[in-house]
Each structure stands twice: as structure tokens, then as C-alpha cells.
Tab-separated table of C-alpha atoms and ligand atoms in Angstrom:
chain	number	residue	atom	x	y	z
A	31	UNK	CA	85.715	113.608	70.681
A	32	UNK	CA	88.638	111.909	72.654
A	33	UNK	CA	92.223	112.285	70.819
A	34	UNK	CA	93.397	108.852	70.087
A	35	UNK	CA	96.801	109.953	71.022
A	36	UNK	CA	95.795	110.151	74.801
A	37	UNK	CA	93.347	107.139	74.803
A	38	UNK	CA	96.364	105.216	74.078
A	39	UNK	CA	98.601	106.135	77.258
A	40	UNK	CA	95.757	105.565	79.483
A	41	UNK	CA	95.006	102.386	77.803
A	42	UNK	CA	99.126	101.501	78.638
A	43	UNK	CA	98.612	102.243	82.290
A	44	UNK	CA	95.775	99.252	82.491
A	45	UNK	CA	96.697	95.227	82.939
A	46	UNK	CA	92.968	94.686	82.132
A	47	UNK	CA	92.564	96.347	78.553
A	48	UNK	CA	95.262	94.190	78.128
A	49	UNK	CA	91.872	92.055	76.061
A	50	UNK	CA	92.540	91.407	72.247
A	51	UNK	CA	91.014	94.035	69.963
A	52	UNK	CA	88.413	91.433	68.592
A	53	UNK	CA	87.366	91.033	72.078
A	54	UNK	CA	86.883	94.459	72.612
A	55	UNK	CA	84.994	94.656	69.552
A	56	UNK	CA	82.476	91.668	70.673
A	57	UNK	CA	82.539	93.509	73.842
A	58	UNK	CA	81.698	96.323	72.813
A	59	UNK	CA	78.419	95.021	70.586
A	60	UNK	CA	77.156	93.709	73.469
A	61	UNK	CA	77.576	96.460	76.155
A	62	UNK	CA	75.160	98.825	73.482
A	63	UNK	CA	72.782	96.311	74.876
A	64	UNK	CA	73.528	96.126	78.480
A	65	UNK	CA	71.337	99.101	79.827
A	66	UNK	CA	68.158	98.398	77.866
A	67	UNK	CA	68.755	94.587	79.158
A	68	UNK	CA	69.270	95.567	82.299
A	69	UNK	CA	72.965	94.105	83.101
A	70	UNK	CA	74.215	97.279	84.361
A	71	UNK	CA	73.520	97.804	88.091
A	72	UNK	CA	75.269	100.516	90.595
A	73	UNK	CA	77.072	99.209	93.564
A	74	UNK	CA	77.811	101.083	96.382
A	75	UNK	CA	80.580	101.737	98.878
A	76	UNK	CA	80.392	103.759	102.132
A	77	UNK	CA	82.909	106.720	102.831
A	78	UNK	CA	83.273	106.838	106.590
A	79	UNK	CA	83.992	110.200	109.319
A	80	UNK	CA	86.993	109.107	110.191
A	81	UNK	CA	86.382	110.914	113.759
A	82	UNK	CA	83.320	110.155	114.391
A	83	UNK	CA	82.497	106.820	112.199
A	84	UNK	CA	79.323	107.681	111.021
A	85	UNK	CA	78.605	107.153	107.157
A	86	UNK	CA	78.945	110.134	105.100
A	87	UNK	CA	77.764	108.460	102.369
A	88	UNK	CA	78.333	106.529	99.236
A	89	UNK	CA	80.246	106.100	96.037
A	90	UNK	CA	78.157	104.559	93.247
A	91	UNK	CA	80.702	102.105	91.522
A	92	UNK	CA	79.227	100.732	88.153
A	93	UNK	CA	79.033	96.710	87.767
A	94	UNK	CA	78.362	95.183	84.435
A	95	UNK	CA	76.768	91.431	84.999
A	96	UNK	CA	77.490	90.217	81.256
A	97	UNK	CA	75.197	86.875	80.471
A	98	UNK	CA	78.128	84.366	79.191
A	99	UNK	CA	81.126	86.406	80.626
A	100	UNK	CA	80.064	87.046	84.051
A	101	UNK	CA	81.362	89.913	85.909
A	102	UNK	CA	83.270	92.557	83.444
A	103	UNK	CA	85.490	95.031	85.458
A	104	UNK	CA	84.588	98.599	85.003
A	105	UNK	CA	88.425	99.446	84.389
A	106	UNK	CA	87.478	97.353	81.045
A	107	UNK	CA	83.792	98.705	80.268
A	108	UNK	CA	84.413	102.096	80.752
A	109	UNK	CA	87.349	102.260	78.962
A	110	UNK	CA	85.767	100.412	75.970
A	111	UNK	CA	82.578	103.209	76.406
A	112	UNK	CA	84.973	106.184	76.704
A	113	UNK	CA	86.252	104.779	73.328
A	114	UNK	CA	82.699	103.916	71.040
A	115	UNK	CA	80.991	107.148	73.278
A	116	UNK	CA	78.623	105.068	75.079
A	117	UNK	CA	79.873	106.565	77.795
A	118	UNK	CA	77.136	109.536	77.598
A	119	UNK	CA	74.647	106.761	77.844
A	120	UNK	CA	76.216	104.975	80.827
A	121	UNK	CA	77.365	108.236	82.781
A	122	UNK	CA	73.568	109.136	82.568
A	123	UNK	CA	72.217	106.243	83.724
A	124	UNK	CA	75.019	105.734	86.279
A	125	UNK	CA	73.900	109.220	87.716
A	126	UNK	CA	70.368	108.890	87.229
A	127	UNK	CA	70.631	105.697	88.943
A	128	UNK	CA	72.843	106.685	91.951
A	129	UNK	CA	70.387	109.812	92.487
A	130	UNK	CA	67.137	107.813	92.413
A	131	UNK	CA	68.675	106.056	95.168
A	132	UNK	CA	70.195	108.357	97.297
A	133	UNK	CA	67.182	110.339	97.539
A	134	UNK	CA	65.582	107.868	99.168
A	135	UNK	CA	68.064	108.417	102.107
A	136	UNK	CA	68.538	109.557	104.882
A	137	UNK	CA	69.323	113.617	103.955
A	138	UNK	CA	72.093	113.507	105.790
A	139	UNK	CA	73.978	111.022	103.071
A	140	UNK	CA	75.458	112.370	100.263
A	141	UNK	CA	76.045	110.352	97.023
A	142	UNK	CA	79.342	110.271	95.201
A	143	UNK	CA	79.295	109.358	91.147
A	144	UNK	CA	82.715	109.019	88.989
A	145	UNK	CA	82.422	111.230	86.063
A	146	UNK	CA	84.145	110.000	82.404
A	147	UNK	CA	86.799	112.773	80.888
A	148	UNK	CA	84.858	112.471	78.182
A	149	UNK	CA	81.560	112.834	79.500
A	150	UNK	CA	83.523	116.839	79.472
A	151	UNK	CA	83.633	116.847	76.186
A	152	UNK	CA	80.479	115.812	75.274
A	153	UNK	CA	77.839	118.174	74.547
A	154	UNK	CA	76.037	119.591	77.816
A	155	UNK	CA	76.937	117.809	80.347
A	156	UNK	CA	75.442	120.450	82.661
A	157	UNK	CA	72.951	120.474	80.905
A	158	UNK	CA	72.202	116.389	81.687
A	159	UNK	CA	73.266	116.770	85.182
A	160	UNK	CA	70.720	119.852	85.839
A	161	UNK	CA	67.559	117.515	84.054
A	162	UNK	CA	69.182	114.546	86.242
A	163	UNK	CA	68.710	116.398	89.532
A	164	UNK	CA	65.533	117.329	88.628
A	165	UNK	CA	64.160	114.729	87.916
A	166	UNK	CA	65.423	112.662	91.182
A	167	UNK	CA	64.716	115.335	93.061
A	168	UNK	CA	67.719	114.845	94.832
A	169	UNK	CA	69.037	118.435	96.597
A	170	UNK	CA	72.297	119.174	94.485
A	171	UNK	CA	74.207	119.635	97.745
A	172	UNK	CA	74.119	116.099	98.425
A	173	UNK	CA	75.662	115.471	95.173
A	174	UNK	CA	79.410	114.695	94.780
A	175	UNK	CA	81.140	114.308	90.782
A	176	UNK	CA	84.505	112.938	91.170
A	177	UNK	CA	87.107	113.287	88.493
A	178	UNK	CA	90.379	112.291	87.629
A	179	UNK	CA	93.392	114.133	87.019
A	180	UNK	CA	93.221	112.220	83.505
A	181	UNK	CA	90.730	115.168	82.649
A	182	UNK	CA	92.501	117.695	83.537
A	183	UNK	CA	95.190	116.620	80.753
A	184	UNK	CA	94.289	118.803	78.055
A	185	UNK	CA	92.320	121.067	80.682
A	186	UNK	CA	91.385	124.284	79.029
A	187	UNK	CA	89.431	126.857	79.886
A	188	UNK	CA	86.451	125.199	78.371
A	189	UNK	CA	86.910	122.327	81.162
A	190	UNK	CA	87.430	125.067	83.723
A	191	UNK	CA	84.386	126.665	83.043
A	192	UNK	CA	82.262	123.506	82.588
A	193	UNK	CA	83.562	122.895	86.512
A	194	UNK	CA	82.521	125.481	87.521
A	195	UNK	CA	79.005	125.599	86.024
A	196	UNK	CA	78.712	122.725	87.306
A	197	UNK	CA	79.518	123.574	90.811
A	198	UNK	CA	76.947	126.911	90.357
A	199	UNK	CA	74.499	123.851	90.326
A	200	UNK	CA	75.257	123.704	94.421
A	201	UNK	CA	76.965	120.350	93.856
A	202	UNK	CA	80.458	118.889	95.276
A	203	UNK	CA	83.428	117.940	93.147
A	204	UNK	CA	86.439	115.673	93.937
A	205	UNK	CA	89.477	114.857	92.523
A	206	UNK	CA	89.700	110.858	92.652
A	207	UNK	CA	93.056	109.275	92.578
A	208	UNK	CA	95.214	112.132	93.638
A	209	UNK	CA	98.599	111.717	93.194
A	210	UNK	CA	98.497	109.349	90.062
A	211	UNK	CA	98.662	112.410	87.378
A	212	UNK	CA	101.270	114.372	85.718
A	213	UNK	CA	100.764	117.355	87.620
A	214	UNK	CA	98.370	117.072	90.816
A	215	UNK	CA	99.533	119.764	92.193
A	216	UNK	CA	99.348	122.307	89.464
A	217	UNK	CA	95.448	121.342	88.772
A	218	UNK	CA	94.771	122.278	92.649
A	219	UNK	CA	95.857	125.947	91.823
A	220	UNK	CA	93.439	126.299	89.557
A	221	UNK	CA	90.646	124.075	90.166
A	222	UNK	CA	87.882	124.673	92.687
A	223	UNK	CA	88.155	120.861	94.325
A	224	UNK	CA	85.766	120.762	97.009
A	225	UNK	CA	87.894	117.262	98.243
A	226	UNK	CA	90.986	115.719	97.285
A	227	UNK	CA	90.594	111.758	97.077
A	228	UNK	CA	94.395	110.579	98.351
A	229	UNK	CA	94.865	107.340	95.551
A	230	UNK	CA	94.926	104.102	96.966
A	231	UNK	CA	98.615	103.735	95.665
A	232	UNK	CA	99.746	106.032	98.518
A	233	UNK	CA	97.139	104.366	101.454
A	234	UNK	CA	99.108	101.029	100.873
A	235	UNK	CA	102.183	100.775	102.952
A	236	UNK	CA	100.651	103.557	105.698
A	237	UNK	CA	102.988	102.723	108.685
A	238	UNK	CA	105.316	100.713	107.411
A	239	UNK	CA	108.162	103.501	107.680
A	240	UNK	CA	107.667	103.840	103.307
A	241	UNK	CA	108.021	107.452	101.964
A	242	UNK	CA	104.079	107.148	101.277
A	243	UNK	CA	103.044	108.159	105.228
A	244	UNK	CA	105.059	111.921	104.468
A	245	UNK	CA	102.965	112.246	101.154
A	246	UNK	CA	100.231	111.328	102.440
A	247	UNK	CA	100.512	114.403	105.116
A	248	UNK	CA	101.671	116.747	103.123
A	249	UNK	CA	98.410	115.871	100.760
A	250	UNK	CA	96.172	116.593	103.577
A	251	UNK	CA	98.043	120.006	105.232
A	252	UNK	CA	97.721	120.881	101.754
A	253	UNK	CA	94.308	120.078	101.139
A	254	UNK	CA	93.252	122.198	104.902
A	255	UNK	CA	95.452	125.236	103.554
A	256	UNK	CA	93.597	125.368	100.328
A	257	UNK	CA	89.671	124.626	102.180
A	258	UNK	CA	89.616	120.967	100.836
A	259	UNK	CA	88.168	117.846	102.446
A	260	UNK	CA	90.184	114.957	102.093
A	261	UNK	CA	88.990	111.506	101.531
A	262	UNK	CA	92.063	108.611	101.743
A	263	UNK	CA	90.633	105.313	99.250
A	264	UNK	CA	91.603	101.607	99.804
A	265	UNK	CA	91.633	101.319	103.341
A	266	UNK	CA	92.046	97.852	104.438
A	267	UNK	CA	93.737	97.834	108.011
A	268	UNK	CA	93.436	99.051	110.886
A	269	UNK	CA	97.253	100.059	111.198
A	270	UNK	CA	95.945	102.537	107.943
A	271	UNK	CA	93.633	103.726	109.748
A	272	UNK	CA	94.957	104.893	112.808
A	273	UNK	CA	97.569	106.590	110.843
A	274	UNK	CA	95.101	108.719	108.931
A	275	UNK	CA	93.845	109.801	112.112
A	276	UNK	CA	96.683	110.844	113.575
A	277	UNK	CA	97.080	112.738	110.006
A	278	UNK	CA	93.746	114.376	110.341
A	279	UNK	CA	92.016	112.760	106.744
A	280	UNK	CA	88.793	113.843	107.097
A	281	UNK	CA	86.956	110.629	105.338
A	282	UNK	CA	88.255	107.027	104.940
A	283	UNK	CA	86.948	104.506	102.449
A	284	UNK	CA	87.684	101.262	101.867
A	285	UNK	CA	87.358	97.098	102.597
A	286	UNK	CA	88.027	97.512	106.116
A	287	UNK	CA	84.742	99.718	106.379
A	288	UNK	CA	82.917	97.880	103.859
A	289	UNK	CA	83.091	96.488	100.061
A	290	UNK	CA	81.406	98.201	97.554
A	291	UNK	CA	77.594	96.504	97.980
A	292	UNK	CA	74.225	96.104	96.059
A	293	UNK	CA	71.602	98.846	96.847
A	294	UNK	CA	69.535	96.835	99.116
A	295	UNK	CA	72.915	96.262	101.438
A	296	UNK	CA	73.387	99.807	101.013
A	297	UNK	CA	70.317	100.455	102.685
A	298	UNK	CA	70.606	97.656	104.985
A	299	UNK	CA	73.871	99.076	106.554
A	300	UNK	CA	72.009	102.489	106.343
A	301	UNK	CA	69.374	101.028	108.942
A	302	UNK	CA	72.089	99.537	111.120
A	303	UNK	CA	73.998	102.739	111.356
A	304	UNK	CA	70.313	104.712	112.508
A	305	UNK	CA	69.753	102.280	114.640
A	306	UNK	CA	72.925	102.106	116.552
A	307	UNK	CA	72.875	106.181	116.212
A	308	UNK	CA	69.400	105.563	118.157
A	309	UNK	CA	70.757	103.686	120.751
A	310	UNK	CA	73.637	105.481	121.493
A	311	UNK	CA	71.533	108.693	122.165
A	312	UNK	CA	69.148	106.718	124.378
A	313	UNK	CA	71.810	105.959	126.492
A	314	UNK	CA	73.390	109.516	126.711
A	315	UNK	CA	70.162	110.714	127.342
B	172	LIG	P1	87.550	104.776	91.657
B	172	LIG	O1	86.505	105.788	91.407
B	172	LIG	O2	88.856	105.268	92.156
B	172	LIG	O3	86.896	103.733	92.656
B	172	LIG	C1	87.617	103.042	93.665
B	172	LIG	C2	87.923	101.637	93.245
B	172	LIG	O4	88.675	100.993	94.300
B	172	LIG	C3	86.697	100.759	93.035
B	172	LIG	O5	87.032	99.816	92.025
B	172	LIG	C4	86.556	100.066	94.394
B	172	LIG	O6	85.830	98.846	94.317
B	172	LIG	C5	87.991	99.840	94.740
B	172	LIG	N1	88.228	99.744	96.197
B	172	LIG	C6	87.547	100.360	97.198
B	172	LIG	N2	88.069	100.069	98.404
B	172	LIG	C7	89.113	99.225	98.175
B	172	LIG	C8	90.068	98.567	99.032
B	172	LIG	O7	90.057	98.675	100.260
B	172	LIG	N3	91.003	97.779	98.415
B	172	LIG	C9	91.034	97.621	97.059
B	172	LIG	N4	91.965	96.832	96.538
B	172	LIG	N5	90.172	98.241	96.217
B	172	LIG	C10	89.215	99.034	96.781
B	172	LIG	P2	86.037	99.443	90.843
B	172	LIG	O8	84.636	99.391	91.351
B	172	LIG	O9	86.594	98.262	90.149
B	172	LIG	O10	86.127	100.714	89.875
B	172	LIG	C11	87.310	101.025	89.220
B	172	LIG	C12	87.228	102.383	88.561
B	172	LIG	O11	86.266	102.373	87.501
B	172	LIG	C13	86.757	103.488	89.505
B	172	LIG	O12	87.832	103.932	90.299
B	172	LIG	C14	86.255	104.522	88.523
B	172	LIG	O13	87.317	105.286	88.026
B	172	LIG	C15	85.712	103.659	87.389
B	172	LIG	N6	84.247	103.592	87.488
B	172	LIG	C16	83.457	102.750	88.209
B	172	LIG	N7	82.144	103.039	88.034
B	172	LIG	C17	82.093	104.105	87.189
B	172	LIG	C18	81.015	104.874	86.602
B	172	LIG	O14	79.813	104.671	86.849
B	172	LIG	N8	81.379	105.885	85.749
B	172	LIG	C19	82.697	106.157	85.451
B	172	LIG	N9	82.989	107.158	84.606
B	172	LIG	N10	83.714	105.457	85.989
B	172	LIG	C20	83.421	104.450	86.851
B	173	LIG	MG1	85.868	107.380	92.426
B	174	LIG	MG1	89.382	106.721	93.311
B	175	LIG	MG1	90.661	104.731	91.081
């Protein structure tokens, strides 16, 4: 169960759950509906080598198509799932979904899924993960959970040890939106983060002489001293860019590379990559 207490500070920290409790409510009736009606569908954004710029893979971002309200943001559905605990149902579909997918891939590409705090403390979430892979047949290895620092809040040993069953599964875990929590730093002393996700907050205002370029280095040396990858989010210009190469970020995401896009553009940008990939080893050859 999620403490009520804590629901409400993250609910502070959003404009959009800004919505009027009966809203939520009506909301709320209708997103128990969404999966079996088929409103829910994954979108999916590339994450980019910054040296080499080749794909890496994807992040499956969750879009809810609602029939009179259009397009709900997920900073509003999720939040209103964390709170009724439809969230199980959604984070299992979301994964099921994104791993279905991805295993039609190239092997190469790995697949990314955001993982609810509460999904934690729900009962067996390794469980559900383990029957998810299993059933996708999708290698574990090429699976990436990414969680916030909101988790790691009341992180006891129970969520340690749920990590870390979780990575004895051979998957990949990130920590998303580094930097916006209490106490990032403390959680990377004791969490086994395969790859620190640098928050968008910090990738705005990349070379504009703002404090944010020095954070964002020291992020990254930190991240190579302690063996983890680093991803940078919300890249939108090329100035950004060149400075996270010059930092040495190993991945960069974001609109410059590519919005987050329906599976069949997924796949479509999948070809165009092989087939450029192709090419350019014809003409080395
Ligand atoms: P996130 O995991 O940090 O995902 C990154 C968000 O930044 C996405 O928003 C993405 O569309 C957006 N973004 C990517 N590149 C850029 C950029 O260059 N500029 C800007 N301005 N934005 C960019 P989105 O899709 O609205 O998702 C918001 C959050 O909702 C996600 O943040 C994640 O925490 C949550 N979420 C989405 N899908 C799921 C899901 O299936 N399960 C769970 N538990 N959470 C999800
Ligand atoms: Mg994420
Ligand atoms: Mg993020
Ligand atoms: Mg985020």
C-alpha cells in the first residue's frame, strides 16, 4: 500500500494533477476500462550512442488515447493508477507489451520500461517480471527497469533486496531522473544502478555558462568511478549535444534524436538505421 502522506508531496511537485478530485474520480472509472478496450498503447523513444550514433534502443513511454478526452498525459494516469492500484495492471501490460515488441528486434536493441514505486510494494513483482520474460521470450539482458529516486524514499531493505532479485534475473536497472530526489547521491552508495539517467532539468541550459554543465560532469565522472552508464534525457540541440560529448555521457535521448513514436515508426527507424549500417560497411569494405 502507498502512504498517503508521500502520495501527497509527489502529487505537489505536478502542474498536471493539478485536475479537480471529481475529475480524477471520472478518470479514474474509466481508465479500469482502458486496457480491456484497448486505449492504452506503448510509444517508443530511441536512446542513441552518443559516439557512435547507432540506436541502443528504446524506452517504452505509456500513451492513454481516452475516447471523449483525447490524449491523457501519463504524468496524470499514472499518478491516478499509483493511487486506485491499477498500476499492477498497467505496469504488466506496459512490460508485457514493450517485451512482445522488442523481441521482435534486432538482438542488438535493448528495451527500457519505467517501473511504478508502487509496483515495489506490490506483491511479487519478480515474480511478474520472471512470467513476463518468459513468456516474450525476450533474453533478460536486453531488458532495462528504470526507477525513480521517488522509490527509494522509504527504501528499506525489502526494496534493496527486491533490486537485487530482480537484477539476479540478468536484467538492467536505471535510475531515471537523477538529480530530482532528496538524496541522489546517497541511493548510489547503496544501490546496484547499472545507469544513471541525468534528469532533463539539468540537460536544459547545457552551454549556456549555467551551473548545470559542472553537475552534469560531475554526474558522469561519478557514474564511470562507480561502473555506471550514463544516459543524459531531453536532448533537443545540438549545442547539448556536443557538450555531452565532450563530457563523455555514454547515451543521449531526446527530440533532437527522435520523439517518442508508435511501434510501427519504431520499427521503421529500426530498418533505416540497418540499412544505413549496411551501406556504410559496403563502402568500407
Ligand atoms: P520519464 O521516464 O522520465 O520519460 C521521459 C519523458 O520525457 C517522457 O515524457 C518523454 O516523452 C519526455 N521527453 C523525451 N525527450 C524529450 C525532450 O527532448 N524534450 C522534452 N520536453 N521532453 C522529452 P512522457 O512520455 O510524458 O512520460 C512522463 C513520465 O511518465 C515518464 O518520465 C515516466 O516517469 C512516466 N511513465 C510513462 N510511461 C510509463 C509506464 O508505462 N509506467 C510507469 N510506471 N511510468 C510511466
Ligand atoms: Mg524513464
Ligand atoms: Mg526520465
Ligand atoms: Mg521523467
Amino acid at each position: 500500500a502507498v502512504k498517503a502522506g508521500k502520495r501527497g508531496t509527489f502529487q505537489f511537485y505536478d502542474r498536471q494533477m493539478s485536475a479537480g478530485l471529481e475529475e480524477r474520480r471520472q478518470l479514474e472509472a474509466d481508465l479500469r476500462r482502458a486496457i480491456e478496450r484497448e486505449e492504452l498503447e506503448l510509444h517508443y523513444q530511441p536512446s542513441v550512442v552518443l559516439k557512435t550514433g547507432e540506436i541502443a534502443g528504446f524506452e517504452a513511454l505509456a500513451r492513454w488515447r481516452h475516447p471523449v478526452r483525447g490524449n491523457v498525459p501519463p504524468s496524470l494516469f499514472i499518478s491516478i493508477a499509483e493511487e486506485c492500484g491499477l498500476i499492477h495492471a498497467i505496469g504488466e501490460w506496459s512490460l508485457t507489451e514493450a517485451c512482445r515488441q522488442a523481441a521482435t528486434w534486432p538482438e542488438r536493441l535493448k528495451i527500457a520500461v519505467n517501473l511504478s514505486p508502487v509496483q515495489f510494494a506490490g506483491p511479487d513483482l519478480v515474480g511478474m517480471v520472471r512470467g513476463v520474460l518468459a513468456r516474450t521470450g525476450l533474453p533478460a539482458h536486453r531488458l532495462e527497469l528504470e526507477i525513480t529516486e521517488q522509490m527509494l524514499l522509504d527504501s528499506g531493505e525489502a526494496t534493496l533486496a527486491t533490486l537485487r532479485d530482480l537484477k539476479a534475473l540478468g536484467l538492467h536497472v536505471a535510475m531515471d531522473d537523477f538529480g530530482t530526489g532528496y538524496s541522489s547521491l546517497n541511493y548510489l552508495r547503496s544501490f546496484p544502478f547499472d545507469r544513471i539517467k541525468v534528469d532533463r532539468s539539468f540537460v536544459t541550459g547545457l552551454g549556456t555558462g549555467a551551473p548545470n554543465t559542472a553537475i552534469v560532469r560531475a554526474v558522469i565522472d561519478i557514474a564511470r568511478v562507480l561502473g555506471m552508464r550514463t544516459t543524459a534525457e531531453g536532448i533537443e540541440t545540438a549545442e547539448q549535444h556536443q557538450v555531452l560529448a565532450l563530457l563523455g555521457c555514454d547515451e543521449v535521448q531526446g527530440y533532437l534524436f527522435s520523439r517518442p513514436v508508435p511501434a510501427e515508426e519504431a520499427r521503421a527507424l529500426i530498418a533505416r538505421w540497418c540499412a544505413e549500417n549496411r551501406k556504410a560497411k559496403t563502402l568500407a569494405a
